[in-house]
mmCIF file of C-alpha atoms and ligand atoms in Angstrom:
data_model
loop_
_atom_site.group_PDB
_atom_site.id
_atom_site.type_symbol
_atom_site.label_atom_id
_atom_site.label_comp_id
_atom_site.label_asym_id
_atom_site.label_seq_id
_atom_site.Cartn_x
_atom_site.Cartn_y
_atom_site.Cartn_z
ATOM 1 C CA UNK F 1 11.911 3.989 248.054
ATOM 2 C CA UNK F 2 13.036 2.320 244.938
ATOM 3 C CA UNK F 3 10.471 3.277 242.355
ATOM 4 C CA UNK F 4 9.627 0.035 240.092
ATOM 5 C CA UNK F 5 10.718 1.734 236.722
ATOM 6 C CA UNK F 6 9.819 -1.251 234.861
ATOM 7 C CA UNK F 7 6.004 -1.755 234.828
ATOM 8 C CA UNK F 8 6.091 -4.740 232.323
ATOM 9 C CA UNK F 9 5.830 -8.011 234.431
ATOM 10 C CA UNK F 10 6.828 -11.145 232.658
ATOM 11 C CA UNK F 11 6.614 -14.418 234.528
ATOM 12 C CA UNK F 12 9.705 -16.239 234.450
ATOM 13 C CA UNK F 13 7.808 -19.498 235.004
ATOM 14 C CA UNK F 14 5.748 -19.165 231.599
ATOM 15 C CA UNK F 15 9.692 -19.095 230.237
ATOM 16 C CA UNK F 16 11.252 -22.429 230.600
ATOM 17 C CA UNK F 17 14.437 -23.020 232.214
ATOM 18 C CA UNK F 18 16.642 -23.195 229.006
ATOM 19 C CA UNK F 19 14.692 -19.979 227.249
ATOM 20 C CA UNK F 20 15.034 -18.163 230.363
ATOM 21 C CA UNK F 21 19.462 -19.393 230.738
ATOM 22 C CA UNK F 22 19.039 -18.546 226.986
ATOM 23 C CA UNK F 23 17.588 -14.980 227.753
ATOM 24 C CA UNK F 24 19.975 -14.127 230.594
ATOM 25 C CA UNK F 25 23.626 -15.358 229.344
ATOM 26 C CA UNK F 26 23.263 -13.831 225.734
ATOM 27 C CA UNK F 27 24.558 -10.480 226.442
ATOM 28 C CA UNK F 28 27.541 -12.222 228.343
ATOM 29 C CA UNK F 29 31.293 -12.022 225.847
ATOM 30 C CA UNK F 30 34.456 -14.227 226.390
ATOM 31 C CA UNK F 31 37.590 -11.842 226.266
ATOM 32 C CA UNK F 32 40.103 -13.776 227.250
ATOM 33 C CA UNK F 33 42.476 -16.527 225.607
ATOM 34 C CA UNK F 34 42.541 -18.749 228.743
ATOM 35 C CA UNK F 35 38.785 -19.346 228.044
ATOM 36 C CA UNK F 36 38.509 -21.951 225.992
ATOM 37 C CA UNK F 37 34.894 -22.679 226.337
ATOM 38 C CA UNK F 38 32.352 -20.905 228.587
ATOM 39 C CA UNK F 39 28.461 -20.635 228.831
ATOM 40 C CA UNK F 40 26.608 -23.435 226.479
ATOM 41 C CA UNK F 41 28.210 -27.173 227.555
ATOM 42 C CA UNK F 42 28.241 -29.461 230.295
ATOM 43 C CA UNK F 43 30.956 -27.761 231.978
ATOM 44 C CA UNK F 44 33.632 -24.804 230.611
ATOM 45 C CA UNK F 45 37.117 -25.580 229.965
ATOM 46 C CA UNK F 46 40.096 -22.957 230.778
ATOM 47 C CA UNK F 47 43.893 -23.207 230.345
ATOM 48 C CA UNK F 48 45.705 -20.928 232.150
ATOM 49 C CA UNK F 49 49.336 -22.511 230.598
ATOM 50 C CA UNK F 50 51.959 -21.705 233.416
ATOM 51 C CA UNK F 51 49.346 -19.285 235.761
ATOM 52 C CA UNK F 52 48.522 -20.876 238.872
ATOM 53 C CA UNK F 53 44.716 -20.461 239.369
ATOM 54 C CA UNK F 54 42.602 -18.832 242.531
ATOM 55 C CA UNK F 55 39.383 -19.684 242.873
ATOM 56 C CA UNK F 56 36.927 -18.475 245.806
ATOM 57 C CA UNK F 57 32.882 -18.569 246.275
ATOM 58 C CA UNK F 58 30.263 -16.330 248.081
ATOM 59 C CA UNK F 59 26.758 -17.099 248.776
ATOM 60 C CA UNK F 60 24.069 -14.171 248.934
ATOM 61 C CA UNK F 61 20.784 -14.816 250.407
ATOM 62 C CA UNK F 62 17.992 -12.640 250.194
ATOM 63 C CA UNK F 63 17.177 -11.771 254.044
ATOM 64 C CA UNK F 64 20.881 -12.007 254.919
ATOM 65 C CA UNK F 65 23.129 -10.537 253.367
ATOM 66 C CA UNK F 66 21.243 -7.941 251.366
ATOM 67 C CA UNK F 67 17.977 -6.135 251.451
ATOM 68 C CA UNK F 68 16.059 -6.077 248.309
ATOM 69 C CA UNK F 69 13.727 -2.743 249.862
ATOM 70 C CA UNK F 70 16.821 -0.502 248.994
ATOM 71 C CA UNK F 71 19.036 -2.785 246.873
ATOM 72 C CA UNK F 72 18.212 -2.088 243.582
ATOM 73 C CA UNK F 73 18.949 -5.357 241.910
ATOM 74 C CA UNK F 74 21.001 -4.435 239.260
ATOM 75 C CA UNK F 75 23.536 -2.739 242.474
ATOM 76 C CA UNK F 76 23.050 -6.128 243.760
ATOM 77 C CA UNK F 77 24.465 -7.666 240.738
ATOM 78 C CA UNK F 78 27.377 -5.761 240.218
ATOM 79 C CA UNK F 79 28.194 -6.340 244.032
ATOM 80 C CA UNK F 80 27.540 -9.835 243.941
ATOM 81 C CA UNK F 81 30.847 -10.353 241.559
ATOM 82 C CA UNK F 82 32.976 -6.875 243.341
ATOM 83 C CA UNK F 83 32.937 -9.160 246.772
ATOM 84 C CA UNK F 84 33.871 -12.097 244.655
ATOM 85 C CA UNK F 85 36.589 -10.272 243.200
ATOM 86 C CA UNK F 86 38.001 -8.588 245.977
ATOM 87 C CA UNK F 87 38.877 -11.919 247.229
ATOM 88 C CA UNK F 88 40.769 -13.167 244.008
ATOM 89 C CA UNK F 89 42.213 -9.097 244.669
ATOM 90 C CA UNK F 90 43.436 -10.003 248.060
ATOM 91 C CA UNK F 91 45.530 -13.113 246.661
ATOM 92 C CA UNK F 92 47.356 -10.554 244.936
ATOM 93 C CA UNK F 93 46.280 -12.417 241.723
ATOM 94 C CA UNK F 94 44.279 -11.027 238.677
ATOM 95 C CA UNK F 95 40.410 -12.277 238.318
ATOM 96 C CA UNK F 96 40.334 -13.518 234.820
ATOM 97 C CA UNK F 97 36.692 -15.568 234.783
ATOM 98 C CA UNK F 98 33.633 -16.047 237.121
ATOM 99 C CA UNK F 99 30.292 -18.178 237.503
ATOM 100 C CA UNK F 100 27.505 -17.207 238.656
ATOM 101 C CA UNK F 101 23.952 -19.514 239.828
ATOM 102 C CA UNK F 102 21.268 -17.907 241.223
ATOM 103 C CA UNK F 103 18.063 -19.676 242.588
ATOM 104 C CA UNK F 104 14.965 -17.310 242.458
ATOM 105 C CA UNK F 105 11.439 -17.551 243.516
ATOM 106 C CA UNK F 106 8.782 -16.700 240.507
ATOM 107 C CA UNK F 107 7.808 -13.657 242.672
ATOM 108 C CA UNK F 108 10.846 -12.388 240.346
ATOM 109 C CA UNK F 109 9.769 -10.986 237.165
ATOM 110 C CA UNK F 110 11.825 -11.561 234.185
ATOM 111 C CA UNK F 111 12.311 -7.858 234.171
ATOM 112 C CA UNK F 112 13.393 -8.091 237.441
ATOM 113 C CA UNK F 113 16.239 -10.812 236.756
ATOM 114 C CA UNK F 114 17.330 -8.494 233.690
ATOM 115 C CA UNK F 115 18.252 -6.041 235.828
ATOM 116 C CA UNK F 116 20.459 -8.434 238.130
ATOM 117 C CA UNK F 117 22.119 -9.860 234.855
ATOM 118 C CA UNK F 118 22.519 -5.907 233.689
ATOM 119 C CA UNK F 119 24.285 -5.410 236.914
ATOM 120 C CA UNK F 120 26.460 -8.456 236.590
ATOM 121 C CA UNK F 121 27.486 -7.946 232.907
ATOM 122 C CA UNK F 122 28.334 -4.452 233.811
ATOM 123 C CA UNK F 123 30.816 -5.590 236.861
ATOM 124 C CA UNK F 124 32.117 -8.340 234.059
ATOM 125 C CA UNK F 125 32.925 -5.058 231.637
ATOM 126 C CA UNK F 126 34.234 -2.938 233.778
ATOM 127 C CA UNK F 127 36.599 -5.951 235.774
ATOM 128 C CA UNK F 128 37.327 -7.734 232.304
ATOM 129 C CA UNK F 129 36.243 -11.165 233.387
ATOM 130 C CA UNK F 130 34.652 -13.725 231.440
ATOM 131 C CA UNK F 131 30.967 -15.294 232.474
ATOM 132 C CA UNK F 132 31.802 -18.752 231.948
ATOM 133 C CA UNK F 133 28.885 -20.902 233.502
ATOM 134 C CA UNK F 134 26.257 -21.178 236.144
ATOM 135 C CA UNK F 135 22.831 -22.593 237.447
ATOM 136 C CA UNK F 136 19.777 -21.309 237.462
ATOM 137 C CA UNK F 137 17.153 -22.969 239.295
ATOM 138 C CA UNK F 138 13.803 -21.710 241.605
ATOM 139 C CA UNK F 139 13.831 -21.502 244.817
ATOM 140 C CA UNK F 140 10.703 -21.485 247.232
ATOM 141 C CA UNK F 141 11.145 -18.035 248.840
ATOM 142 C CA UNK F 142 13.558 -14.894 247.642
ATOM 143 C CA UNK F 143 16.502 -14.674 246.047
ATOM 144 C CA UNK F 144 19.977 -16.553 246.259
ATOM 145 C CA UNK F 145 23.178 -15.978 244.417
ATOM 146 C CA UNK F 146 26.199 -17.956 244.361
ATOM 147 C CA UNK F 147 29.431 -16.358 242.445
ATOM 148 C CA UNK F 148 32.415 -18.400 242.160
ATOM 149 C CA UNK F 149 35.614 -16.406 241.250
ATOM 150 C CA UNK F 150 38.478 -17.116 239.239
ATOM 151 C CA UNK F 151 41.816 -15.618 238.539
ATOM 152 C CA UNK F 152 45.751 -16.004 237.391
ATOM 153 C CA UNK F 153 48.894 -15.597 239.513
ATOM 154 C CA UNK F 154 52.448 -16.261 239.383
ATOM 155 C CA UNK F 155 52.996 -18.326 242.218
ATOM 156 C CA UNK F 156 55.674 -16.350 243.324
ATOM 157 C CA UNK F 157 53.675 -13.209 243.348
ATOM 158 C CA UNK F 158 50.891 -15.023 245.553
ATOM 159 C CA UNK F 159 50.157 -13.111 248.825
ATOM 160 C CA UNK F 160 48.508 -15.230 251.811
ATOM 161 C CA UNK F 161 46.777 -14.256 255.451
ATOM 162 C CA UNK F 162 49.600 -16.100 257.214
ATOM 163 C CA UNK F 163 53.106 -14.463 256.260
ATOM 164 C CA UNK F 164 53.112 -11.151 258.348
ATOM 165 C CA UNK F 165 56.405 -10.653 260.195
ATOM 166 C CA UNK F 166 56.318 -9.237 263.415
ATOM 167 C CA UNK F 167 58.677 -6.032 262.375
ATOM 168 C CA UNK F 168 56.423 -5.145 259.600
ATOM 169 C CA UNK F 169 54.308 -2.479 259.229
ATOM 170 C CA UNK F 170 50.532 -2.613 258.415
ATOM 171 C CA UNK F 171 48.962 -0.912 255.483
ATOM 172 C CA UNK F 172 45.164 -0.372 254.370
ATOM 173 C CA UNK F 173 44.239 1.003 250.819
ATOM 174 C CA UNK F 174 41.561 3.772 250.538
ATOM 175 C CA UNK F 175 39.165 5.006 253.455
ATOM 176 C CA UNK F 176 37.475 2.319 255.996
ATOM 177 C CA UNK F 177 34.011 2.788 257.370
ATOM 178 C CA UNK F 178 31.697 4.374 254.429
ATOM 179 C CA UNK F 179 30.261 1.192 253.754
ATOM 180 C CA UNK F 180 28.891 0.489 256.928
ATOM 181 C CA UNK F 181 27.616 4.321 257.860
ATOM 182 C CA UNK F 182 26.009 4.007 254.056
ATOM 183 C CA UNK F 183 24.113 1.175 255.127
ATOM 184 C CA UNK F 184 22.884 3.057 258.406
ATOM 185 C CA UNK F 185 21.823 6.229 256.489
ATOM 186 C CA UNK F 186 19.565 3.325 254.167
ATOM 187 C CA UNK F 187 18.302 1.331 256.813
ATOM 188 C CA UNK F 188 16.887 4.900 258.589
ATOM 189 C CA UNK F 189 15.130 5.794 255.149
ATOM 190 C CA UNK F 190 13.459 2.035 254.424
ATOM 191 C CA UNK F 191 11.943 3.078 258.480
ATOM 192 C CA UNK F 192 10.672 6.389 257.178
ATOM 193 C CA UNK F 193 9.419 5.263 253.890
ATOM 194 C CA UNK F 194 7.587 2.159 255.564
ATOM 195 C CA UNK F 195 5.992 5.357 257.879
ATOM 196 C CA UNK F 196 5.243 7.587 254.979
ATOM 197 C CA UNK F 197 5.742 5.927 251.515
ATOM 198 C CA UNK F 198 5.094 9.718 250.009
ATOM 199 C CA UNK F 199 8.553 10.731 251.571
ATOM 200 C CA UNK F 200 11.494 11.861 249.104
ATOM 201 C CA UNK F 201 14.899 11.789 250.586
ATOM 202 C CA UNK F 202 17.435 14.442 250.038
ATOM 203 C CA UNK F 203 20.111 12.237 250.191
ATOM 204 C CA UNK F 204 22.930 14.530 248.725
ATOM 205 C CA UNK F 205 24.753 14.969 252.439
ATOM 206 C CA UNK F 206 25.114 10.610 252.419
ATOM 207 C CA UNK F 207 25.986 10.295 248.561
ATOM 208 C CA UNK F 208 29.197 8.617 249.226
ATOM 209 C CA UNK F 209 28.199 6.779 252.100
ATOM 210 C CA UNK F 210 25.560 4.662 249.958
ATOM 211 C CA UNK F 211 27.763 4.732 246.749
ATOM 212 C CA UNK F 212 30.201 2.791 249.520
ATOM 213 C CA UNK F 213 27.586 0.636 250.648
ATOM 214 C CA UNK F 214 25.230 0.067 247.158
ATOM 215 C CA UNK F 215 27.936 -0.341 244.450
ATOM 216 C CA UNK F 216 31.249 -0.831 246.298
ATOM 217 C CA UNK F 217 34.785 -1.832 244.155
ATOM 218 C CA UNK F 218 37.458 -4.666 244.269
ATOM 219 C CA UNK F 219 40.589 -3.076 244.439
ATOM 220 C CA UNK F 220 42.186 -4.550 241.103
ATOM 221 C CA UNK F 221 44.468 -1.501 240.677
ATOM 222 C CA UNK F 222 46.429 -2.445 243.848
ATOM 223 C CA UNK F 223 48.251 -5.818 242.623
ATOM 224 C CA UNK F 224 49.610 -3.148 239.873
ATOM 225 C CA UNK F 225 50.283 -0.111 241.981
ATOM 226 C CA UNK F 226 52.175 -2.290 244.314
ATOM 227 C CA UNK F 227 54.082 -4.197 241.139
ATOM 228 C CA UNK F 228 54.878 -0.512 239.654
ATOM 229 C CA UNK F 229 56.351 0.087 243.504
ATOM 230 C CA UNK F 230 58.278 -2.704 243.916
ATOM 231 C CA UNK F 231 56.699 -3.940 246.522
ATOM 232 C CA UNK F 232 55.703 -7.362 247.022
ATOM 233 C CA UNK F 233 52.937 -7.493 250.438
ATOM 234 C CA UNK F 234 54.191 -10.077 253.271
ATOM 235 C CA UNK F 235 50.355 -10.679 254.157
ATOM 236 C CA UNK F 236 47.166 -9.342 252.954
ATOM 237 C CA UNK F 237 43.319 -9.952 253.010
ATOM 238 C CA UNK F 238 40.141 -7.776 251.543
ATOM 239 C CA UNK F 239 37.873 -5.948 254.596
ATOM 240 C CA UNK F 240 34.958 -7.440 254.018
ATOM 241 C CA UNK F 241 34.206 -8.068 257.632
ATOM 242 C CA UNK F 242 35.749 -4.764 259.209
ATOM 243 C CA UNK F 243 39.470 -4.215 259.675
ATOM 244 C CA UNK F 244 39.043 -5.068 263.522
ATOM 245 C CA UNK F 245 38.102 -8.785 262.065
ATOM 246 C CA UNK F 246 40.745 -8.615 259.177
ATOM 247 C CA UNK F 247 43.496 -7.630 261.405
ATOM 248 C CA UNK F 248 42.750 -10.566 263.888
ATOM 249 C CA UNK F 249 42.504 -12.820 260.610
ATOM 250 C CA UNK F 250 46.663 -11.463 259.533
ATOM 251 C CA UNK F 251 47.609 -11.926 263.539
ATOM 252 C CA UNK F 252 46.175 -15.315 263.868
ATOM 253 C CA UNK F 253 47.480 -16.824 260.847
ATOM 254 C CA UNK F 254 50.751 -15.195 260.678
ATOM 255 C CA UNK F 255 51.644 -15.602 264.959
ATOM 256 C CA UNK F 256 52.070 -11.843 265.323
ATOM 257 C CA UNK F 257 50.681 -9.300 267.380
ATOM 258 C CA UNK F 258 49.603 -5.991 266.426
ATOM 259 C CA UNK F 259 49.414 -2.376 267.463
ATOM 260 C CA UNK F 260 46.629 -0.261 265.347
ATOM 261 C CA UNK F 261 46.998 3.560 265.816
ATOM 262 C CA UNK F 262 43.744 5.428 265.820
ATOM 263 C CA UNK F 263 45.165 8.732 264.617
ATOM 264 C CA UNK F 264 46.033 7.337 261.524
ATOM 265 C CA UNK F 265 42.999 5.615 260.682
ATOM 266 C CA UNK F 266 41.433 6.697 256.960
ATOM 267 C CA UNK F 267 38.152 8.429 257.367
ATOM 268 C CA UNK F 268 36.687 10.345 254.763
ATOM 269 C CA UNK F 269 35.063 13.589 255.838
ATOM 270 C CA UNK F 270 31.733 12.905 254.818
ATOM 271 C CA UNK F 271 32.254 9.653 257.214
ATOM 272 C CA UNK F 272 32.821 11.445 260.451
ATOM 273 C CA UNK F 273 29.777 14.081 259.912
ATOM 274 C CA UNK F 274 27.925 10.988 259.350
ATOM 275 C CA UNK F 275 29.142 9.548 262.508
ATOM 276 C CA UNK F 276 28.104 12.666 264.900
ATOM 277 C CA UNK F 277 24.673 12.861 263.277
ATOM 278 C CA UNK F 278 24.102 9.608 264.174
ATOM 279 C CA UNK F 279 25.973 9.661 267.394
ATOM 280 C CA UNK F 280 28.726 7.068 266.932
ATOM 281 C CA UNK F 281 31.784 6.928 267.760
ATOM 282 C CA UNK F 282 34.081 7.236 263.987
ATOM 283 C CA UNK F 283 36.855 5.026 265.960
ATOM 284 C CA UNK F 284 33.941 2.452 266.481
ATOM 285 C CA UNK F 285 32.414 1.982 263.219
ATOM 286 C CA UNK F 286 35.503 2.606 261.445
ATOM 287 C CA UNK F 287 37.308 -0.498 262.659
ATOM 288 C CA UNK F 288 34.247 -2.239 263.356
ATOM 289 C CA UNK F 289 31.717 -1.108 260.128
ATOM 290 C CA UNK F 290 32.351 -4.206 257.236
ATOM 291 C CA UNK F 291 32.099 -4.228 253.437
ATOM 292 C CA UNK F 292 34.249 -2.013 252.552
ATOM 293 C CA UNK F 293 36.657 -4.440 250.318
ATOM 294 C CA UNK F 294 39.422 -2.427 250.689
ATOM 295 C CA UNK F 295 42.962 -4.436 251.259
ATOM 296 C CA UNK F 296 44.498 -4.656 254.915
ATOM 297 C CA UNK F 297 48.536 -6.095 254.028
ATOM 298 C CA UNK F 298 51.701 -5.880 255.559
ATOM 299 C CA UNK F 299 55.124 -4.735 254.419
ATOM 300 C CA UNK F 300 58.390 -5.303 255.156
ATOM 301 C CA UNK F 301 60.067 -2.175 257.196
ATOM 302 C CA UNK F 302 62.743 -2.023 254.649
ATOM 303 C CA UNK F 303 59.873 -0.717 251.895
ATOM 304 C CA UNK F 304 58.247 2.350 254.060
ATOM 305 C CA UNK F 305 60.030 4.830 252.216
ATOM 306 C CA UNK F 306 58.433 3.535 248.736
ATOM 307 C CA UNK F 307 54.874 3.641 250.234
ATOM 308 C CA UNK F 308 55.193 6.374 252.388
ATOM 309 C CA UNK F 309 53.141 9.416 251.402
ATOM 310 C CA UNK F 310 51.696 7.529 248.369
ATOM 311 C CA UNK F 311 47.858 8.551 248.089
ATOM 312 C CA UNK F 312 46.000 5.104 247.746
ATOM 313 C CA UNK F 313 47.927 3.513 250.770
ATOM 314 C CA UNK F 314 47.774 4.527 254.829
ATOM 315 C CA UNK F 315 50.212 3.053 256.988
ATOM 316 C CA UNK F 316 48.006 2.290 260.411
ATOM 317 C CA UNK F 317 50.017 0.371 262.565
ATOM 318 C CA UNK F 318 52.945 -2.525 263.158
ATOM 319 C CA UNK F 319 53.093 -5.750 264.000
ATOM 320 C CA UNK F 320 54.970 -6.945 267.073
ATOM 321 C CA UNK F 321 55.226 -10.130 268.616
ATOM 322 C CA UNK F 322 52.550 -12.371 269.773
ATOM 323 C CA UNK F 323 53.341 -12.154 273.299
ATOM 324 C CA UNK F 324 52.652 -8.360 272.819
ATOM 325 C CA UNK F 325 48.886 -8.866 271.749
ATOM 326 C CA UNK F 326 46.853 -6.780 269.141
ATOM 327 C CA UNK F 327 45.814 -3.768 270.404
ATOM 328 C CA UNK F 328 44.150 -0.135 269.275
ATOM 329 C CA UNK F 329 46.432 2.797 270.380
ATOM 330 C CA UNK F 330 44.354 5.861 271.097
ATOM 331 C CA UNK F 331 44.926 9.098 270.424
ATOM 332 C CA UNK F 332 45.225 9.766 274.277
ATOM 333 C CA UNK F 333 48.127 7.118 273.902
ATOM 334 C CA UNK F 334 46.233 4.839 275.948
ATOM 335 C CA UNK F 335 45.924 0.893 274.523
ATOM 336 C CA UNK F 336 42.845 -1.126 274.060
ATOM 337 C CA UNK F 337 42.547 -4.759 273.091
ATOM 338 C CA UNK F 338 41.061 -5.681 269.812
ATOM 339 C CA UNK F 339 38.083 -7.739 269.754
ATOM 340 C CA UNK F 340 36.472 -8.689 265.820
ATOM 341 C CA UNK F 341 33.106 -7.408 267.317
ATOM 342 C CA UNK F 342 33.658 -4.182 269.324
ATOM 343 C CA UNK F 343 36.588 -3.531 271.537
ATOM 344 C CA UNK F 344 37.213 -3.364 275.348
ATOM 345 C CA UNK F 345 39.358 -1.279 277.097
ATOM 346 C CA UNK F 346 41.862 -2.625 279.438
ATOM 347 C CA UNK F 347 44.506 -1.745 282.203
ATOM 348 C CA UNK F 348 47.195 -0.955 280.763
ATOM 349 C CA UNK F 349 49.716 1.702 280.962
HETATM 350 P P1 ADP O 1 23.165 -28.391 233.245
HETATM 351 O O1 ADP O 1 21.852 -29.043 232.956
HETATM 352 O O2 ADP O 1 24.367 -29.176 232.834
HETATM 353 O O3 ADP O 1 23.239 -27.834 234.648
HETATM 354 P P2 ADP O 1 22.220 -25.910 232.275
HETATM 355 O O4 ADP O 1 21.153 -26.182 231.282
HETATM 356 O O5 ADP O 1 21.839 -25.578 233.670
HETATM 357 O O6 ADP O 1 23.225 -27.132 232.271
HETATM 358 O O7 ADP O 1 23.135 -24.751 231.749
HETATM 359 C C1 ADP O 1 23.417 -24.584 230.368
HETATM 360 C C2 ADP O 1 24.580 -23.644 230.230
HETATM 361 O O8 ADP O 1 24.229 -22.381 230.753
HETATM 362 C C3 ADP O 1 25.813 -24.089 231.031
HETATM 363 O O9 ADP O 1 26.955 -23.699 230.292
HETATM 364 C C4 ADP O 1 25.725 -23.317 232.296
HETATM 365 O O10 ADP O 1 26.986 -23.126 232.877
HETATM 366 C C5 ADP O 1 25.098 -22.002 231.820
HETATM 367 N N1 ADP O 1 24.301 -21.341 232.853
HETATM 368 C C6 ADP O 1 23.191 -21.775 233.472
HETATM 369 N N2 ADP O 1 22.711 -20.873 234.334
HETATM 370 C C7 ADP O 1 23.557 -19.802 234.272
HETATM 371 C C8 ADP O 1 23.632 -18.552 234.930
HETATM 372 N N3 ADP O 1 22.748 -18.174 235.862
HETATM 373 N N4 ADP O 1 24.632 -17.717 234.610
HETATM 374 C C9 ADP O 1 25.546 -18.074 233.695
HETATM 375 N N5 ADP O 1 25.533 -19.227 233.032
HETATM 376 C C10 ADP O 1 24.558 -20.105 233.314
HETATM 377 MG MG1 MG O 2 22.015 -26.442 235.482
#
């Protein structure tokens, strides 16, 4: 499906390992002051003065966690650091730096790792954070990639998973689902193309499906829209798992129950269509579907009137009191029990 647009095969192995850090890492700039020394020592040195700092790691493997017959690598690079930086994003801090070691077989062309590095630098650019370090070593089989986030808060502006109150309300930024239904519509073309590799997919009718799924965002604008609100979250976390998961995350941590309202759910219109093609239920997948690194937080009741009816933010649901349990309310008023994987109804009301 992905046609290979770059012909030239160099193998990385006839490189070296310092020509070939050399040849990645030279395109990568330092922009900012609490950098003091990135790529090119033993290790980098930051100061971040009177900042606290947030640091959090992913690991992708090849096989796992992405797909490489409709990833196009450099997607895969720029999503590598996004899911990174949601997570800095969902400390309600500001990712300033990241590293980033990947461990490749020498199936991998050297064209092939430039366009990984392309996708990465771009992410870097368009997030303004500083590549300060990494590994690079080979691996026996495919492709790993470990990024390791790091960004700048005021301590008091930190947000954590375990400081909902059970009055407050729940909010989720942008539209849940996408991400999940754009990985469907993918996984039903790499079938066809394996049948018939002549096959050219109109995929106009899915375009924002796979844009959610392929070359998804951190939601860096929130920490400000919130600031410019005057509203500080009580709890928050990124959906990376599905807002099902996320919501049992807040509840856990913070001792509070939770009622979810399916009527107010975000779904973008493209979403639902999606959904009846493929006959699933847009309730299901919506609160269920992952990657969509939106942010799930809570607010204090007192600030509803400052969120209320703003664009980028949905008010789904409240929290209530553990005893009460967290539960989806349908739109025939009728409660069902949250589960992180799927949901099962029960007897009440
Ligand atoms: P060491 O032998 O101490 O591990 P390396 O030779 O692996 O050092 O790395 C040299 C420099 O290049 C270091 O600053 C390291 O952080 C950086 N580096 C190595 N691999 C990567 C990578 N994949 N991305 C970014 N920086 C890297
Ligand atoms: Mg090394």
């Amino acid at each position: 499906m992905i046609e290979d647009k770059n012909p030239q095969k160099t193998s990385i192995s006839q490189l070296g390992e310092f020509a070939l850090i050399d040849h990645l890492t030279k395109n990568f700039s330092i922009n900012h002051e609490s950098t003091i020394k990135g790529i090119g020592d033993d290790a980098a040195i930051l100061d971040f003065k009177d900042k606290k700092i947030v640091i959090s790691t992913d690991l992708l493997i090849e096989g796992v966690h992405f797909d490489l017959a409709y990833m196009p690598l450099k997607h895969l690079g720029y999503k590598a650091v996004v899911v990174n930086l949601s997570d800095i994003c969902a400390m309600n801090a500001k990712p300033t730096q990241i590293t980033v070691s990947i461990a490749v077989s020498n199936r991998f062309p050297l064209e092939a790792l430039d366009d990984l590095f392309a996708g990465i630098n771009h992410a870097a650019k368009e997030y303004n954070v500083d590549v300060i370090g990494g590994d690079t070593t080979s691996s026996q089989k495919g492709l790993i990639i470990s990024i390791t986030a790091i960004g700048e808060v005021d301590l008091d502006e930190v947000v954590y998973r375990s400081t909902a109150q059970d009055t407050d309300l729940l909010v989720v930024t942008g539209d849940i689902g996408a991400a999940y239904m754009g990985l469907q519509v993918l996984e039903r073309e790499k079938q066809v193309f394996l049948v018939n590799p002549n096959s050219q997919p109109d995929l106009d009718a899915y375009s924002y499906l796979i844009e959610r799924q392929l070359k998804p965002e951190a939601r860096k604008d929130v920490r400000l829209l919130l600031h410019a609100l005057e509203v500080k979250p009580t709890s928050m976390i990124d959906i990376s798992d599905g807002l099902s998961s996320e919501i049992m995350h807040l509840c856990k941590q913070s001792q509070v129950g939770c009622n979810l309202y399916e009527d107010k759910l975000p779904l973008d219109p493209q979403f639902i269509n999606v959904c009846e093609e493929f006959d699933l239920d847009s309730t299901t997948v919506a609160i269920n579907g992952g990657e969509d690194y939106e942010l799930l937080f809570t607010i204090s009741i007192n600030d509803f009137e400052k969120i209320k009816g703003n664009p980028n933010f949905t008010i789904i649901g409240h929290m209530t009191q553990e005893s009460e349990g967290i539960h989806l309310v349908t739109r025939a008023n009728t409660k069902i029990q949250l589960k992180s994987r799927g949901w099962d109804a029960i007897a009440e009301d």
